[in-house]
Structure formats: C-alpha cells, structure tokens
mmCIF file of C-alpha atoms in Angstrom:
data_model
loop_
_atom_site.group_PDB
_atom_site.id
_atom_site.type_symbol
_atom_site.label_atom_id
_atom_site.label_comp_id
_atom_site.label_asym_id
_atom_site.label_seq_id
_atom_site.Cartn_x
_atom_site.Cartn_y
_atom_site.Cartn_z
ATOM 1 C CA MET A 1 24.708 23.149 3.600
ATOM 2 C CA ASN A 2 24.070 20.862 7.444
ATOM 3 C CA HIS A 3 22.021 17.663 7.303
ATOM 4 C CA LYS A 4 20.838 15.340 9.814
ATOM 5 C CA PRO A 5 22.081 12.140 9.715
ATOM 6 C CA PRO A 6 21.003 9.083 8.409
ATOM 7 C CA ILE A 7 18.667 7.917 11.145
ATOM 8 C CA SER A 8 17.172 4.702 10.930
ATOM 9 C CA SER A 9 13.848 3.205 10.171
ATOM 10 C CA ARG A 10 10.753 2.172 11.755
ATOM 11 C CA ASN A 11 10.073 -0.224 9.744
ATOM 12 C CA ILE A 12 11.538 -4.566 10.243
ATOM 13 C CA VAL A 13 13.245 -6.804 7.682
ATOM 14 C CA CYS A 14 12.207 -10.699 8.414
ATOM 15 C CA CYS A 15 11.795 -14.447 7.095
ATOM 16 C CA TRP A 16 15.034 -12.979 4.580
ATOM 17 C CA GLY A 17 13.809 -10.284 3.371
ATOM 18 C CA TYR A 18 10.300 -11.315 2.205
ATOM 19 C CA VAL A 19 8.960 -8.939 5.354
ATOM 20 C CA PHE A 20 7.757 -6.180 6.026
ATOM 21 C CA GLU A 21 6.971 -4.685 9.681
ATOM 22 C CA GLY A 22 5.450 -1.352 9.704
ATOM 23 C CA PRO A 23 5.557 0.678 12.596
ATOM 24 C CA ASP A 24 1.930 0.389 14.146
ATOM 25 C CA PHE A 25 2.225 -3.691 14.805
ATOM 26 C CA PHE A 26 -1.284 -3.668 17.117
ATOM 27 C CA VAL A 27 -3.603 -1.247 14.609
ATOM 28 C CA GLY A 28 -3.129 -3.856 12.073
ATOM 29 C CA LYS A 29 -3.375 -6.694 14.309
ATOM 30 C CA ALA A 30 -6.768 -4.620 15.657
ATOM 31 C CA VAL A 31 -8.140 -4.604 11.908
ATOM 32 C CA TYR A 32 -8.632 -8.662 12.065
ATOM 33 C CA ILE A 33 -10.142 -8.520 14.863
ATOM 34 C CA LEU A 34 -12.872 -6.056 13.174
ATOM 35 C CA ILE A 35 -13.415 -7.943 10.069
ATOM 36 C CA ALA A 36 -14.045 -10.735 11.889
ATOM 37 C CA ILE A 37 -16.939 -8.686 14.259
ATOM 38 C CA TYR A 38 -18.400 -7.966 10.520
ATOM 39 C CA ILE A 39 -18.391 -10.956 9.427
ATOM 40 C CA GLY A 40 -19.902 -12.864 12.739
ATOM 41 C CA PHE A 41 -22.718 -10.480 13.092
ATOM 42 C CA SER A 42 -23.643 -10.843 9.726
ATOM 43 C CA MET A 43 -23.882 -14.052 9.762
ATOM 44 C CA PHE A 44 -25.612 -14.002 12.736
ATOM 45 C CA VAL A 45 -28.595 -12.129 11.007
ATOM 46 C CA ILE A 46 -28.330 -14.586 8.126
ATOM 47 C CA TRP A 47 -26.832 -18.207 9.364
ATOM 48 C CA LYS A 48 -30.146 -19.684 10.012
ATOM 49 C CA HIS A 49 -32.283 -19.027 6.460
ATOM 50 C CA VAL A 50 -28.983 -19.780 4.206
ATOM 51 C CA SER A 51 -27.479 -23.782 3.653
ATOM 52 C CA ILE A 52 -24.593 -24.902 4.696
ATOM 53 C CA VAL A 53 -22.944 -24.120 1.857
ATOM 54 C CA ALA A 54 -23.999 -21.347 1.444
ATOM 55 C CA ARG A 55 -23.043 -20.726 5.065
ATOM 56 C CA VAL A 56 -18.890 -21.736 4.652
ATOM 57 C CA LEU A 57 -18.515 -19.645 0.896
ATOM 58 C CA LEU A 58 -19.822 -16.736 3.201
ATOM 59 C CA CYS A 59 -17.351 -16.500 6.061
ATOM 60 C CA VAL A 60 -14.598 -18.195 3.698
ATOM 61 C CA ILE A 61 -14.823 -15.383 0.569
ATOM 62 C CA GLY A 62 -15.575 -12.872 2.677
ATOM 63 C CA PHE A 63 -13.139 -12.647 4.844
ATOM 64 C CA GLY A 64 -10.421 -14.944 3.756
ATOM 65 C CA VAL A 65 -10.165 -12.565 0.879
ATOM 66 C CA PRO A 66 -10.169 -9.260 2.336
ATOM 67 C CA SER A 67 -8.042 -10.712 4.736
ATOM 68 C CA ILE A 68 -5.904 -12.077 2.165
ATOM 69 C CA PHE A 69 -4.898 -9.438 0.433
ATOM 70 C CA LEU A 70 -5.001 -7.227 3.963
ATOM 71 C CA THR A 71 -2.264 -8.865 5.439
ATOM 72 C CA LEU A 72 0.135 -9.130 2.170
ATOM 73 C CA THR A 73 -0.282 -5.003 2.236
ATOM 74 C CA GLU A 74 0.280 -5.165 5.824
ATOM 75 C CA PHE A 75 3.841 -6.935 5.494
ATOM 76 C CA SER A 76 4.970 -5.910 2.472
ATOM 77 C CA ASP A 77 7.684 -3.940 1.669
ATOM 78 C CA PRO A 78 6.542 -0.906 0.243
ATOM 79 C CA GLY A 79 9.057 0.603 -2.156
ATOM 80 C CA ILE A 80 11.319 1.106 1.417
ATOM 81 C CA LEU A 81 15.041 2.888 -0.013
ATOM 82 C CA PRO A 82 18.315 2.743 1.910
ATOM 83 C CA LYS A 83 19.489 5.910 3.508
ATOM 84 C CA ALA A 84 22.582 6.931 2.556
ATOM 85 C CA GLN A 85 26.352 5.123 3.950
ATOM 86 C CA PHE A 86 29.618 7.386 4.174
ATOM 87 C CA LEU A 87 30.876 4.609 2.092
ATOM 88 C CA PRO A 88 32.542 4.649 -1.293
ATOM 89 C CA ASN A 89 30.569 2.356 -3.534
ATOM 90 C CA ASP A 90 27.086 3.810 -2.304
ATOM 91 C CA HIS A 91 27.531 7.201 -0.705
ATOM 92 C CA PRO A 92 28.746 8.860 -4.262
ATOM 93 C CA LEU A 93 25.738 7.474 -6.022
ATOM 94 C CA LEU A 94 23.063 8.305 -3.867
ATOM 95 C CA GLN A 95 24.071 12.018 -3.778
ATOM 96 C CA VAL A 96 24.538 13.088 -7.237
ATOM 97 C CA PRO A 97 19.888 13.532 -8.267
ATOM 98 C CA GLN A 98 18.705 11.473 -11.291
ATOM 99 C CA ASP A 99 19.474 13.296 -14.838
ATOM 100 C CA TYR A 100 16.037 13.522 -16.553
ATOM 101 C CA ILE A 101 17.639 15.301 -19.361
ATOM 102 C CA GLU A 102 15.270 12.822 -21.446
ATOM 103 C CA GLU A 103 11.865 13.706 -19.320
ATOM 104 C CA GLY A 104 12.739 17.895 -21.125
ATOM 105 C CA LEU A 105 14.013 18.507 -17.927
ATOM 106 C CA ASN A 106 16.991 20.600 -17.004
ATOM 107 C CA GLU A 107 18.186 19.694 -13.675
ATOM 108 C CA GLU A 108 16.805 21.996 -11.915
ATOM 109 C CA GLU A 109 13.699 21.807 -12.803
ATOM 110 C CA ALA A 110 14.005 18.059 -12.353
ATOM 111 C CA ARG A 111 14.686 19.036 -8.657
ATOM 112 C CA ASN A 112 11.292 21.341 -8.496
ATOM 113 C CA VAL A 113 9.163 18.933 -9.361
ATOM 114 C CA ILE A 114 8.044 16.217 -7.003
ATOM 115 C CA GLY A 115 11.701 14.201 -7.868
ATOM 116 C CA ASN A 116 15.410 14.892 -7.529
ATOM 117 C CA ARG A 117 14.540 16.222 -3.899
ATOM 118 C CA PHE A 118 17.387 16.177 -1.196
ATOM 119 C CA CYS A 119 15.857 14.256 1.517
ATOM 120 C CA LYS A 120 17.727 15.418 4.633
ATOM 121 C CA TYR A 121 16.550 12.753 6.291
ATOM 122 C CA CYS A 122 17.817 10.307 4.347
ATOM 123 C CA ASN A 123 20.706 11.732 3.133
ATOM 124 C CA ILE A 124 19.484 10.874 -0.210
ATOM 125 C CA TYR A 125 18.513 12.291 -3.813
ATOM 126 C CA GLN A 126 15.307 11.199 -4.888
ATOM 127 C CA PRO A 127 13.415 9.683 -7.991
ATOM 128 C CA VAL A 128 10.702 11.141 -9.043
ATOM 129 C CA GLY A 129 7.521 10.100 -7.453
ATOM 130 C CA THR A 130 10.218 9.676 -4.445
ATOM 131 C CA PHE A 131 8.900 11.154 -0.865
ATOM 132 C CA HIS A 132 10.096 10.744 3.346
ATOM 133 C CA CYS A 133 7.368 8.586 4.852
ATOM 134 C CA LYS A 134 7.339 10.422 8.949
ATOM 135 C CA GLU A 135 5.709 7.654 10.311
ATOM 136 C CA CYS A 136 8.235 5.091 9.258
ATOM 137 C CA ASP A 137 11.647 7.620 8.925
ATOM 138 C CA SER A 138 12.281 6.388 5.216
ATOM 139 C CA CYS A 139 11.976 7.038 2.296
ATOM 140 C CA ILE A 140 9.831 5.220 0.453
ATOM 141 C CA MET A 141 9.111 4.877 -4.192
ATOM 142 C CA GLY A 142 5.370 6.179 -5.242
ATOM 143 C CA PHE A 143 4.583 6.856 -1.502
ATOM 144 C CA ASP A 144 0.361 7.194 -1.843
ATOM 145 C CA HIS A 145 0.142 7.324 2.541
ATOM 146 C CA TYR A 146 0.641 6.168 5.322
ATOM 147 C CA CYS A 147 -2.156 3.760 6.421
ATOM 148 C CA GLU A 148 -4.022 3.184 10.323
ATOM 149 C CA VAL A 149 -5.977 0.440 8.792
ATOM 150 C CA VAL A 150 -3.345 -1.700 7.715
ATOM 151 C CA GLY A 151 -0.177 0.021 9.991
ATOM 152 C CA ASN A 152 1.852 0.322 7.352
ATOM 153 C CA ALA A 153 2.920 2.977 4.459
ATOM 154 C CA VAL A 154 1.417 2.489 1.171
ATOM 155 C CA GLY A 155 4.050 2.482 -1.642
ATOM 156 C CA LEU A 156 4.898 1.456 -5.492
ATOM 157 C CA ARG A 157 5.408 -2.299 -4.391
ATOM 158 C CA ASN A 158 1.946 -3.045 -1.994
ATOM 159 C CA HIS A 159 -0.894 -0.112 -3.121
ATOM 160 C CA GLY A 160 -2.102 -2.694 -6.132
ATOM 161 C CA TYR A 161 -2.784 -4.805 -3.111
ATOM 162 C CA PHE A 162 -3.551 -2.154 -1.161
ATOM 163 C CA VAL A 163 -6.199 -1.526 -3.843
ATOM 164 C CA TRP A 164 -7.126 -5.763 -4.040
ATOM 165 C CA PHE A 165 -7.697 -5.246 -0.443
ATOM 166 C CA ILE A 166 -10.012 -2.286 -0.477
ATOM 167 C CA LEU A 167 -12.525 -3.443 -3.823
ATOM 168 C CA SER A 168 -12.119 -7.237 -2.134
ATOM 169 C CA SER A 169 -13.466 -5.946 1.398
ATOM 170 C CA ALA A 170 -16.182 -4.093 -0.820
ATOM 171 C CA ALA A 171 -17.238 -7.019 -2.880
ATOM 172 C CA SER A 172 -18.412 -8.934 0.464
ATOM 173 C CA ALA A 173 -20.173 -6.144 1.811
ATOM 174 C CA PHE A 174 -22.417 -5.965 -1.490
ATOM 175 C CA MET A 175 -21.956 -10.260 -1.103
ATOM 176 C CA PHE A 176 -24.107 -10.092 1.676
ATOM 177 C CA VAL A 177 -25.871 -7.360 1.507
ATOM 178 C CA ILE A 178 -27.641 -9.775 -2.001
ATOM 179 C CA THR A 179 -28.206 -12.260 0.416
ATOM 180 C CA ALA A 180 -30.118 -10.279 2.963
ATOM 181 C CA VAL A 181 -31.568 -8.915 -0.284
ATOM 182 C CA ILE A 182 -32.244 -12.643 -1.565
ATOM 183 C CA ILE A 183 -34.142 -14.012 1.906
ATOM 184 C CA LEU A 184 -36.032 -11.086 2.560
ATOM 185 C CA ILE A 185 -37.867 -11.817 -1.777
ATOM 186 C CA ILE A 186 -37.946 -15.349 -0.919
ATOM 187 C CA ALA A 187 -39.871 -13.913 2.733
ATOM 188 C CA ALA A 188 -42.033 -11.772 0.354
ATOM 189 C CA VAL A 189 -43.156 -14.146 -1.562
ATOM 190 C CA ASN A 190 -43.148 -17.172 0.309
ATOM 191 C CA GLU A 191 -44.302 -16.158 3.897
ATOM 192 C CA GLU A 192 -47.763 -15.289 4.056
ATOM 193 C CA SER A 193 -47.214 -11.647 6.456
ATOM 194 C CA PHE A 194 -43.751 -10.528 5.437
ATOM 195 C CA GLY A 195 -45.142 -7.794 7.607
ATOM 196 C CA GLN A 196 -44.911 -10.155 10.156
ATOM 197 C CA PHE A 197 -41.281 -12.205 8.579
ATOM 198 C CA ALA A 198 -39.598 -7.649 7.955
ATOM 199 C CA LYS A 199 -40.387 -6.480 12.232
ATOM 200 C CA ASN A 200 -39.454 -10.181 13.548
ATOM 201 C CA ASN A 201 -36.158 -9.973 11.478
ATOM 202 C CA LEU A 202 -35.324 -6.351 11.294
ATOM 203 C CA LEU A 203 -32.083 -7.301 11.944
ATOM 204 C CA LEU A 204 -32.220 -8.145 8.020
ATOM 205 C CA PHE A 205 -32.744 -4.402 7.328
ATOM 206 C CA VAL A 206 -29.801 -2.781 9.433
ATOM 207 C CA LEU A 207 -27.557 -5.352 7.852
ATOM 208 C CA ILE A 208 -28.609 -4.724 4.858
ATOM 209 C CA GLY A 209 -28.321 -0.648 5.374
ATOM 210 C CA LEU A 210 -24.819 -0.532 7.215
ATOM 211 C CA LEU A 211 -22.817 -3.097 4.489
ATOM 212 C CA ALA A 212 -24.262 -0.958 1.831
ATOM 213 C CA LEU A 213 -22.315 2.365 3.129
ATOM 214 C CA VAL A 214 -19.479 -0.165 4.004
ATOM 215 C CA GLY A 215 -20.155 -1.968 0.950
ATOM 216 C CA LEU A 216 -20.588 1.921 -1.494
ATOM 217 C CA PHE A 217 -17.758 3.375 -0.025
ATOM 218 C CA CYS A 218 -15.215 1.103 0.294
ATOM 219 C CA LEU A 219 -16.580 1.023 -4.177
ATOM 220 C CA ILE A 220 -15.476 4.455 -4.921
ATOM 221 C CA PHE A 221 -12.727 5.395 -2.536
ATOM 222 C CA GLY A 222 -10.769 1.750 -3.697
ATOM 223 C CA GLY A 223 -12.046 2.546 -7.305
ATOM 224 C CA ASN A 224 -10.418 5.754 -6.606
ATOM 225 C CA HIS A 225 -6.834 4.218 -5.514
ATOM 226 C CA LEU A 226 -7.556 1.667 -8.891
ATOM 227 C CA GLU A 227 -7.901 5.058 -12.195
ATOM 228 C CA LEU A 228 -4.404 6.246 -9.699
ATOM 229 C CA VAL A 229 -2.817 2.541 -10.327
ATOM 230 C CA CYS A 230 -3.187 2.568 -14.175
ATOM 231 C CA LYS A 231 -2.298 6.583 -14.614
ATOM 232 C CA ASN A 232 1.083 5.501 -12.556
ATOM 233 C CA ASP A 233 -0.079 7.759 -10.603
ATOM 234 C CA THR A 234 -0.873 9.158 -6.329
ATOM 235 C CA THR A 235 -2.602 10.191 -3.808
ATOM 236 C CA VAL A 236 0.585 12.331 -2.854
ATOM 237 C CA ARG A 237 1.830 12.796 -6.730
ATOM 238 C CA VAL A 238 -1.422 14.832 -7.649
ATOM 239 C CA ILE A 239 -0.933 17.175 -4.202
ATOM 240 C CA PHE A 240 1.712 17.477 -4.877
ATOM 241 C CA ASN A 241 1.068 18.557 -8.858
ATOM 242 C CA THR A 242 -1.778 20.182 -8.145
ATOM 243 C CA ARG A 243 0.617 22.707 -6.382
ATOM 244 C CA GLN A 244 3.113 22.510 -8.269
ATOM 245 C CA THR A 245 0.735 23.390 -11.364
ATOM 246 C CA ASN A 246 -0.713 26.587 -9.640
ATOM 247 C CA ARG A 247 2.681 27.959 -8.780
ATOM 248 C CA THR A 248 4.187 27.372 -11.829
ATOM 249 C CA GLY A 249 1.988 25.766 -14.393
ATOM 250 C CA LYS A 250 4.053 23.019 -15.610
ATOM 251 C CA CYS A 251 3.971 19.275 -14.209
ATOM 252 C CA HIS A 252 5.536 16.246 -14.785
ATOM 253 C CA ASN A 253 3.791 13.840 -16.658
ATOM 254 C CA PHE A 254 4.552 9.929 -14.700
ATOM 255 C CA TYR A 255 2.424 8.068 -16.994
ATOM 256 C CA GLU A 256 3.899 4.570 -17.504
ATOM 257 C CA GLY A 257 0.679 2.339 -19.071
ATOM 258 C CA MET A 258 -1.003 -0.071 -16.951
ATOM 259 C CA ILE A 259 0.951 -2.964 -17.709
ATOM 260 C CA LYS A 260 4.613 -1.900 -17.563
ATOM 261 C CA ARG A 261 2.215 -0.074 -13.684
ATOM 262 C CA HIS A 262 0.770 -3.333 -13.163
ATOM 263 C CA GLN A 263 4.286 -5.152 -13.352
ATOM 264 C CA THR A 264 5.724 -3.462 -11.120
ATOM 265 C CA PHE A 265 3.305 -4.580 -8.124
ATOM 266 C CA ALA A 266 5.671 -8.137 -8.392
ATOM 267 C CA SER A 267 6.073 -7.758 -4.133
ATOM 268 C CA SER A 268 9.612 -9.301 -3.507
ATOM 269 C CA ARG A 269 12.883 -8.924 -1.145
ATOM 270 C CA TYR A 270 14.139 -5.457 -0.526
ATOM 271 C CA PRO A 271 15.621 -4.217 -4.000
ATOM 272 C CA PRO A 272 18.290 -3.381 -4.831
ATOM 273 C CA VAL A 273 17.996 0.108 -6.073
ATOM 274 C CA GLU A 274 19.880 1.608 -9.426
ATOM 275 C CA ILE A 275 20.947 5.662 -9.773
ATOM 276 C CA LYS A 276 21.114 7.113 -12.915
ATOM 277 C CA ILE A 277 24.312 8.655 -13.495
ATOM 278 C CA ASN A 278 24.021 10.680 -16.710
ATOM 279 C CA GLY A 279 21.400 8.544 -17.771
ATOM 280 C CA VAL A 280 23.349 4.717 -16.929
ATOM 281 C CA GLU A 281 21.796 3.268 -14.554
ATOM 282 C CA LYS A 282 24.780 1.977 -11.250
ATOM 283 C CA PRO A 283 23.248 -0.589 -9.813
ATOM 284 C CA LEU A 284 23.928 -0.034 -5.533
ATOM 285 C CA THR A 285 25.514 -2.533 -3.280
ATOM 286 C CA ILE A 286 23.229 -3.791 -1.652
ATOM 287 C CA SER A 287 22.419 -7.363 -0.340
ATOM 288 C CA VAL A 288 20.154 -8.612 2.323
ATOM 289 C CA ASN A 289 19.476 -12.657 1.538
ATOM 290 C CA LYS A 290 21.097 -13.514 4.562
ATOM 291 C CA PHE A 291 19.526 -11.650 7.139
ATOM 292 C CA CYS A 292 16.287 -12.037 8.908
ATOM 293 C CA CYS A 293 14.130 -10.501 11.728
ATOM 294 C CA THR A 294 16.200 -7.444 11.934
ATOM 295 C CA HIS A 295 15.971 -4.567 11.341
ATOM 296 C CA LEU A 296 16.693 -1.458 8.333
ATOM 297 C CA ASP A 297 19.698 -0.079 10.346
ATOM 298 C CA THR A 298 21.821 -3.974 10.601
ATOM 299 C CA ILE A 299 20.781 -4.262 7.177
ATOM 300 C CA GLU A 300 22.760 -0.961 6.622
ATOM 301 C CA GLN A 301 25.888 -1.982 9.366
ATOM 302 C CA GLU A 302 25.611 -5.455 7.386
ATOM 303 C CA ARG A 303 26.550 -4.262 3.847
ATOM 304 C CA ALA A 304 28.729 -2.379 4.864
ATOM 305 C CA LYS A 305 30.556 -5.500 5.909
ATOM 306 C CA LEU A 306 30.304 -7.477 2.660
ATOM 307 C CA ILE A 307 31.025 -4.887 0.761
ATOM 308 C CA LYS A 308 34.511 -4.242 2.638
ATOM 309 C CA ASN A 309 35.189 -7.982 2.499
ATOM 310 C CA GLY A 310 34.577 -7.899 -1.099
ATOM 311 C CA GLN A 311 31.295 -9.793 -1.619
#
C-alpha cells in the first residue's frame, strides 16, 4: 500500500524546544487585544465607583491571569509526535503498531479502536488517543481539538492550560459582575434616588448582563473540559467512542485516574517518545535540546545527523 511521504509540520519550535508556536500566529495574538478591550470597557464603567487598590486588583487578576494561561496554551507543545524517518533506529519502531494485549485487545481490535491506526501523513502507527491534526499537519497525543482562539492545537501537554484559561476567564467575568452588583447595592442603600442613579449609570446594567453571559458560557465550557481531563478523555475520543460503540458495541476505557492525568500536564521540551514492542518500551533516538528557532522538519534533519554521528 502506498502512503504519502512524511510531511513537515506547520508548528515552529523556538527557545531550545520550550516554545511551540502554532500555525495561526496572528489569530492567537488578536485574543490578547480582545481581552484588553473587554477589561478596558469593564474598568471604564466601574472606574469612578471603586478605589485605586480595587482598580489594580481587577486589572491584574482580570487581565493578567487569563493572559498567562492563554500564553501557556498557545506556546506549549500540544503533544506532537515526530514523523517517521527512514532511519534504522527510528523507522522500525514507528512502523510497529502498539501492543495492547494487556488491555484485553488483540492486534486487530487495537487497530480498530481509537488508537493504533496508521497515519498515512506521518507514516506512523498512532498510540491510543492520538489523532492527526490537519491544521498542524502532525499527529498529536491526547488530541482534543484545534482551537482557532489560541491558534494552536489542544492536546495532552497543554489541555490543562487550556482548561485553566477558560475557567480563569469565567472567574474574571464573574469578578466584574460581582463588583458591579456591589456598586448597585451600595447605591440603592445610600442614594436618595436609585432610579436616577440607575439612569445615569445604565452601562453598569449592560456590563452585568454581558459579562454574566460570557462567564456562564466559559464556566459551562470549562467545566465540560475539566470533566474530560479528570476522566482522561478528550472531545475527539468521546465522538469516536460513541461511533465505535454504535458500530461494534465495544469501546476502549482510557481512564488512568486524576493524579496520573494531572502529572501528564507538565509541559516540557519536545518529548522523547517511547514506543512499545511486545510490551517493552523502547525510546526513540530524539534529541532536540540544541535546536532553537527552527521548524520540525529541520529538527528531523538534525536528528538524522546526530544518529549518523553516533550521538
């Protein structure tokens, strides 16, 4: 069977493998502008009603925390797997389907349940839970979805950051809502004419309504992803498991437990990938600590040089 040759990834690796830039560079940056506009509008509405300390706290927490988790999501490695190279050390490992006999699956079942499929674009057998991202043009471990908002794929290594970005955005919205409600309560108690105050501060009601909707959406969306994280599941897995169950009556259980799942969220440099052959893990010969500001295809070329030189 003829498969397409390995295709270079669209992601860019910078800073010795610590920074991964997604294919949509400008889309992710536009989100910072939107967050700044949202914070600016909120502060404009409540500025004259709060103290200087409250202003600083609202700006730092409302803008700073979501921006930090947005940055971590956008510039973290989502879990990209290397494409197969025709090298004696790597290629045989990548061409062997994973052995999940210990999970109660034979080889034929393993290939037809969410993992262990052959990716014709990367020329590798995908470990369980791995899917090919068309936008990144790479197979990604624990792939959940490609997020246009952050301009990067959401996978095993940055799913936790994505969840905290959504939840911190919800917390930021509700923080401004609570502040606006407190302002209205104080006005209702102290002002002789609350109706006149409400008329003069109509934007407070607009702010409460808009941010309540935004916060509620983020809370529901983030809660759904938090549940997936705790179950060691992803959006794509849920969809494929549903289809698999409807078609065969069987589905694979990916649950590892919350503690182990949490440990996998520690984002680090381009990971050494371990492939199982007959139940024995064999690491691939990957070393990218020396490389900076280069595309993944260049990394693969450098890997070939390292292997050739016996490093």
